[in-house]
C-alpha positions as semicolon CSV with decimal commas, in nm:
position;residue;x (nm);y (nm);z (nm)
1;X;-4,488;-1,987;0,432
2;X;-4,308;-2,315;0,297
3;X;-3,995;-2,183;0,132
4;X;-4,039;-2,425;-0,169
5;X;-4,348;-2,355;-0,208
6;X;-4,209;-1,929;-0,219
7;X;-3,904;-2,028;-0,479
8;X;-4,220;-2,160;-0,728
9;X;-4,422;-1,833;-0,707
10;X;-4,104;-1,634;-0,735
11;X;-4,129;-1,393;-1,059
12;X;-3,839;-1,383;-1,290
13;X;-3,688;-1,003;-1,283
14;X;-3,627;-0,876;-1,654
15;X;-3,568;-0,488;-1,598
16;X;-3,248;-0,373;-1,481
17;X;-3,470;-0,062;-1,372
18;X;-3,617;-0,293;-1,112
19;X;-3,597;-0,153;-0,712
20;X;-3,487;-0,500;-0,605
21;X;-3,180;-0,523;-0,881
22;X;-3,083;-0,159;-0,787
23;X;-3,072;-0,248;-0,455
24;X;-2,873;-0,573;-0,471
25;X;-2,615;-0,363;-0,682
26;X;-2,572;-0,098;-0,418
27;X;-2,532;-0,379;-0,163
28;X;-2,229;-0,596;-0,375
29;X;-2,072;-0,245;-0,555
30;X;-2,078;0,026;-0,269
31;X;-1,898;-0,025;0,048
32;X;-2,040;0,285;0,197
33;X;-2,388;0,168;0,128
34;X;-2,278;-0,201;0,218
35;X;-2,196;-0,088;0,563
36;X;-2,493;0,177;0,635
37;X;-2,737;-0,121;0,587
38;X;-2,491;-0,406;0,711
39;X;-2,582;-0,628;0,414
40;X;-2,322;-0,863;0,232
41;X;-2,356;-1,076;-0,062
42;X;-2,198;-1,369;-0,076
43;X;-2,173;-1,611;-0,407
44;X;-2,051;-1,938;-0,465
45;X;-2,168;-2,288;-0,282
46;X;-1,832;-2,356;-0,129
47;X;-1,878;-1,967;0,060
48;X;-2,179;-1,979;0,159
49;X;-2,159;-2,338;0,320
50;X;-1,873;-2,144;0,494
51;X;-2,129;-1,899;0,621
52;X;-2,397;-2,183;0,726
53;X;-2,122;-2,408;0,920
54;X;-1,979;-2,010;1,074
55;X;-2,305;-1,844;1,180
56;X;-2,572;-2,039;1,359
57;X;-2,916;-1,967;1,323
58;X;-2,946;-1,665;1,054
59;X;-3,264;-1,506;1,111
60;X;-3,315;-1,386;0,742
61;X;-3,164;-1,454;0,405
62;X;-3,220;-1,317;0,037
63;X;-3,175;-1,564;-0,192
64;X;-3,104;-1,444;-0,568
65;X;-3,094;-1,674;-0,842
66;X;-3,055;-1,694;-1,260
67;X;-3,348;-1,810;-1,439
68;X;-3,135;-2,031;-1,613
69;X;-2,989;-2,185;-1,300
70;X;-3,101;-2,575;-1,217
71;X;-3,376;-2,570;-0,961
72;X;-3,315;-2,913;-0,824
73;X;-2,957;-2,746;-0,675
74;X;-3,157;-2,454;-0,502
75;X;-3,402;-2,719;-0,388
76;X;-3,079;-2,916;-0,214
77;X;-2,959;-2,580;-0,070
78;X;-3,347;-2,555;0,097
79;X;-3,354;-2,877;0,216
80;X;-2,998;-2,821;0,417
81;X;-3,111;-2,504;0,532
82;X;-3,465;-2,577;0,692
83;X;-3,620;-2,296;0,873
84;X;-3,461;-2,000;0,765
85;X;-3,637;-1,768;0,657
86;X;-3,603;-1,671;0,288
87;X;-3,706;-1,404;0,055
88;X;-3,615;-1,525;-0,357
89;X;-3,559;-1,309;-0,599
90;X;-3,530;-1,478;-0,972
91;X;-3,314;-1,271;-1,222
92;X;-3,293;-1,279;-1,619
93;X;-2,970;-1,410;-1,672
94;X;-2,807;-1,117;-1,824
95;X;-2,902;-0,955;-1,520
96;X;-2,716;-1,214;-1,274
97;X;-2,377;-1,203;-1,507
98;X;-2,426;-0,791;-1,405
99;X;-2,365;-0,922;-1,069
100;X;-2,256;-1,180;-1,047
101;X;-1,851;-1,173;-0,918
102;X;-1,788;-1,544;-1,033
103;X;-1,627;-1,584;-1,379
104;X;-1,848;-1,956;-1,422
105;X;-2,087;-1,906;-1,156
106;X;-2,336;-2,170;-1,025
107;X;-2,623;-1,917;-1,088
108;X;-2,721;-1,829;-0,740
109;X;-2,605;-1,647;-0,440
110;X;-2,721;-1,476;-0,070
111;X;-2,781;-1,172;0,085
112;X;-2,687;-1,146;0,463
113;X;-2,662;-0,936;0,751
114;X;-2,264;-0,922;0,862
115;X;-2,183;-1,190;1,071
116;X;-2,209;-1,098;1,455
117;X;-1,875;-1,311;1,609
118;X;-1,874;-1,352;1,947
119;X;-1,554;-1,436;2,158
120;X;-1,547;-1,629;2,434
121;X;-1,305;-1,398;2,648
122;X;-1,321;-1,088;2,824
123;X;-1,008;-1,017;2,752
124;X;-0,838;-0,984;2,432
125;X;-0,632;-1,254;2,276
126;X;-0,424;-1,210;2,003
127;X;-0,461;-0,890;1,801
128;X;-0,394;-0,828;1,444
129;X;-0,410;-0,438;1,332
130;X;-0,375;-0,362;0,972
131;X;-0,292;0,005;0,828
132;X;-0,347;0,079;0,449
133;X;-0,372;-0,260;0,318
134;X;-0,545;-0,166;-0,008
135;X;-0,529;-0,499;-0,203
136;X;-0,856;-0,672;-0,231
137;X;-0,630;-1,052;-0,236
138;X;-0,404;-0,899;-0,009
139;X;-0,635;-0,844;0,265
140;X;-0,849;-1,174;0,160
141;X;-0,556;-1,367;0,230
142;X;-0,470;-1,210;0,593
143;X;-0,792;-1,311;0,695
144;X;-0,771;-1,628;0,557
145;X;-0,409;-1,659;0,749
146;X;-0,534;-1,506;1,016
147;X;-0,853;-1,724;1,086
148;X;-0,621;-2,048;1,022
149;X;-0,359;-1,896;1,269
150;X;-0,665;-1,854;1,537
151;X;-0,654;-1,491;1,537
152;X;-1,013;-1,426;1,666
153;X;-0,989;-0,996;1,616
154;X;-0,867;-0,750;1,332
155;X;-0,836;-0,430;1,384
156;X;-0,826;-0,180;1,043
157;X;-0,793;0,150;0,967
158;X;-1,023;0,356;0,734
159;X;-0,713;0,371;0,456
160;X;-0,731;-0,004;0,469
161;X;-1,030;-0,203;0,207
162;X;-1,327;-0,332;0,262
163;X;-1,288;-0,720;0,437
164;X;-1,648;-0,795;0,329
165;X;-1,620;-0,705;-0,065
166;X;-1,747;-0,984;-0,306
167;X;-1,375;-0,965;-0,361
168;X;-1,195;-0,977;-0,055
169;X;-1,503;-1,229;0,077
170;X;-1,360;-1,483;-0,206
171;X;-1,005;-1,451;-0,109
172;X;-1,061;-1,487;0,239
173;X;-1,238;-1,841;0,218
174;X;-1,468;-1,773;0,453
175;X;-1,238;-1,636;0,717
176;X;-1,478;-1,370;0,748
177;X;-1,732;-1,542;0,937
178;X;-1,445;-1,640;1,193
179;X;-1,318;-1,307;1,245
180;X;-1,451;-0,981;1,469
181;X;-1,304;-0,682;1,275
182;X;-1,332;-0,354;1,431
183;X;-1,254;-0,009;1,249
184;X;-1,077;0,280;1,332
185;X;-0,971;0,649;1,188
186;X;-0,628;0,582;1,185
187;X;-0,337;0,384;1,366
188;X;-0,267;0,684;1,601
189;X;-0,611;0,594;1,707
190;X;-0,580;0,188;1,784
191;X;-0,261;0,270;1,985
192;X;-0,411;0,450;2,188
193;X;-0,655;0,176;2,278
194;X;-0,632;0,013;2,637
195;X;-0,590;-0,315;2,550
196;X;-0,326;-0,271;2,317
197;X;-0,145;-0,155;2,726
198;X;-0,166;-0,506;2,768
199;X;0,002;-0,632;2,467
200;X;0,352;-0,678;2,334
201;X;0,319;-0,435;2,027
202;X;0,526;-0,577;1,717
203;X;0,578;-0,407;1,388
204;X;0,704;-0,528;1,084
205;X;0,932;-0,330;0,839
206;X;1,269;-0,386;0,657
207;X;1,401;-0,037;0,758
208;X;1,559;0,099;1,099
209;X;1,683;-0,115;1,334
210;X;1,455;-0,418;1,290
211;X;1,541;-0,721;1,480
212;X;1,497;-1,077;1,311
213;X;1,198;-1,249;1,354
214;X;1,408;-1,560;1,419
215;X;1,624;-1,421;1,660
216;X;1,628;-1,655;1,969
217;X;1,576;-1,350;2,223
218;X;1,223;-1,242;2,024
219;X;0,987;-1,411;2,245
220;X;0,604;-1,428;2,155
221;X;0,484;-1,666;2,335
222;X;0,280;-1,378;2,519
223;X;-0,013;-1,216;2,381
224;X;0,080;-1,023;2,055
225;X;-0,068;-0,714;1,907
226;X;0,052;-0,763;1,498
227;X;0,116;-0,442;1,299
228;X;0,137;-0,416;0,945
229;X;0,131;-0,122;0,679
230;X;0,036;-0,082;0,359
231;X;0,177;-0,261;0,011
232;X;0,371;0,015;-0,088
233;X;0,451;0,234;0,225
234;X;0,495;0,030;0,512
235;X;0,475;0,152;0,835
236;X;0,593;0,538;0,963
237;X;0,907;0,473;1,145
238;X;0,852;0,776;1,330
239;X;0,527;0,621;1,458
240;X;0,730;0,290;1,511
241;X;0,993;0,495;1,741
242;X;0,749;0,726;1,868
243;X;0,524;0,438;2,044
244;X;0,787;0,224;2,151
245;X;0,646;-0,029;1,891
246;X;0,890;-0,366;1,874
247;X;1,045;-0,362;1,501
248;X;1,109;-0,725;1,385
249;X;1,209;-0,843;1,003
250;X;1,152;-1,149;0,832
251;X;1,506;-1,249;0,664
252;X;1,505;-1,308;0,307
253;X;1,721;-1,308;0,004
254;X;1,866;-0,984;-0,114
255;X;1,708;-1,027;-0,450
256;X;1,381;-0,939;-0,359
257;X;1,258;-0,609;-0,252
258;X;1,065;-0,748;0,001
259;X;0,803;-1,012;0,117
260;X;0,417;-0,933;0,021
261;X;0,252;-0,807;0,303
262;X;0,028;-1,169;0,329
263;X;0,327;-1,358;0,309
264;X;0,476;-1,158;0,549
265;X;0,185;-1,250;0,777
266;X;0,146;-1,575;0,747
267;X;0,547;-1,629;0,823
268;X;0,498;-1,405;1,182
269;X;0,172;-1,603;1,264
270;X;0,310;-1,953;1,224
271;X;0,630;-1,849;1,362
272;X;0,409;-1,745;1,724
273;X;0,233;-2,084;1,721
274;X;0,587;-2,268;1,664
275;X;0,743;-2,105;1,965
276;X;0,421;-2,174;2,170
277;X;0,379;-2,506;2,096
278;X;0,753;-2,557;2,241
């Protein structure tokens, strides 16, 4: 049926109470339940054009709108997206602010299945693995870094946050629909892993005997399995020793503690593509 046709027989939604509002709130507040049904929601135009321009062809989409919200913008949205198809649901507009994760939001966002990435290789490229990272901007701005950087797979532990909360989904840009992110019990687990055999393993903490990321005799112009630990603990330097893992540091000024973790990141990922594009 002719989605236009759909959004002007759509029913505005008044009763928190409602099976379709309870359900949408399970999907953006729960990451267990997010994950059981694979169901994301994402809000704001300049995300979900992110999503559109990422991941071709999506078979289904829920679209959930204010009342209040200008239906000439939703009518642009339908006219960009032709042949999808769509299921509206219209909500009172104290309802949407319940929602809604957007401090002056446009009045309308989607429901989606988790975007399926495909890589092109057999083999894996570059690997970043992330341990603990708890920080909803923390780990939206790794992926961000990461996606920017070309980094293609993430690897996270289950002490690590949810990379497709409203949340982390904002702070990663869109970085998420880039990305293949696998999950694992802990980082005992992922080194394990065969393909992290085939990889130069490189951790980065401040304590030990870390080497300088600068240091002319750190070479990474080979593929790179990335390992960083959470805001406040880092990573186990037994676990470092114990797996032979390649300790590097990122000089900085006394002054400071340390680097944040997505700083910290970013600095190691550029630094790769500088000495590869030598």
């Amino acid at each position: 049926m002719n989605n236009f046709f759909l959004l002007q027989k759509t029913h505005t939604i008044c009763s928190k109470q409602n099976s379709q509002v309870k359900e949408l709130q399970k999907i953006i507040f729960s990451n267990k339940y997010r994950h059981t049904k694979k169901l994301l929601w994402i809000e704001g135009k300049k995300l979900c054009e992110s999503y559109f321009q990422n991941i071709k062809n999506p078979k289904k989409i829920t679209f959930v709108f204010d009342a209040s919200t200008n239906k000439d913008n939703i009518r642009m949205f339908l006219k960009e997206n032709i042949g999808i198809d769509i299921n509206f649901i219209c909500l009172k507009s104290d309802l949407f602010r319940e929602i809604s994760q957007i401090e002056n939001s446009s009045g309308w966002g989607i429901i989606v299945q988790f975007p399926k990435i495909q890589t092109k290789r057999m083999s894996m490229d570059d690997l970043i693995i992330l341990d603990g990272i708890q920080d909803p901007g923390n780990l939206g701005n790794i992926i961000r870094t990461s996606a920017a950087a070309g980094i293609v797979n993430i690897w996270l532990t289950n002490g690590t946050t949810d990379p497709f909360s409203p949340k982390v989904l904002r702070a990663g840009s869109g970085g998420q629909f880039l990305i293949k992110f696998s999950f694992f019990s802990d980082l005992k687990e992922i080194l394990k892993r065969h393909e992290i055999t085939q990889m130069q393993v490189l951790a980065t903490e401040l304590k030990g005997e870390s080497i300088n990321l600068f240091h002319k005799k750190v070479d990474l112009r080979h593929k790179c399995a990335w390992v960083f630990g959470s805001e406040g603990m880092g990573l186990s330097q037994e676990l470092v020793k114990k797996n032979k893992l390649l300790s590097l540091k990122v000089p900085h000024s006394k002054k400071i503690d340390s680097l944040n973790v997505a700083s910290a990141v970013a600095i190691c990922l550029f630094e790769m593509k500088r000495q590869r594009s030598m």
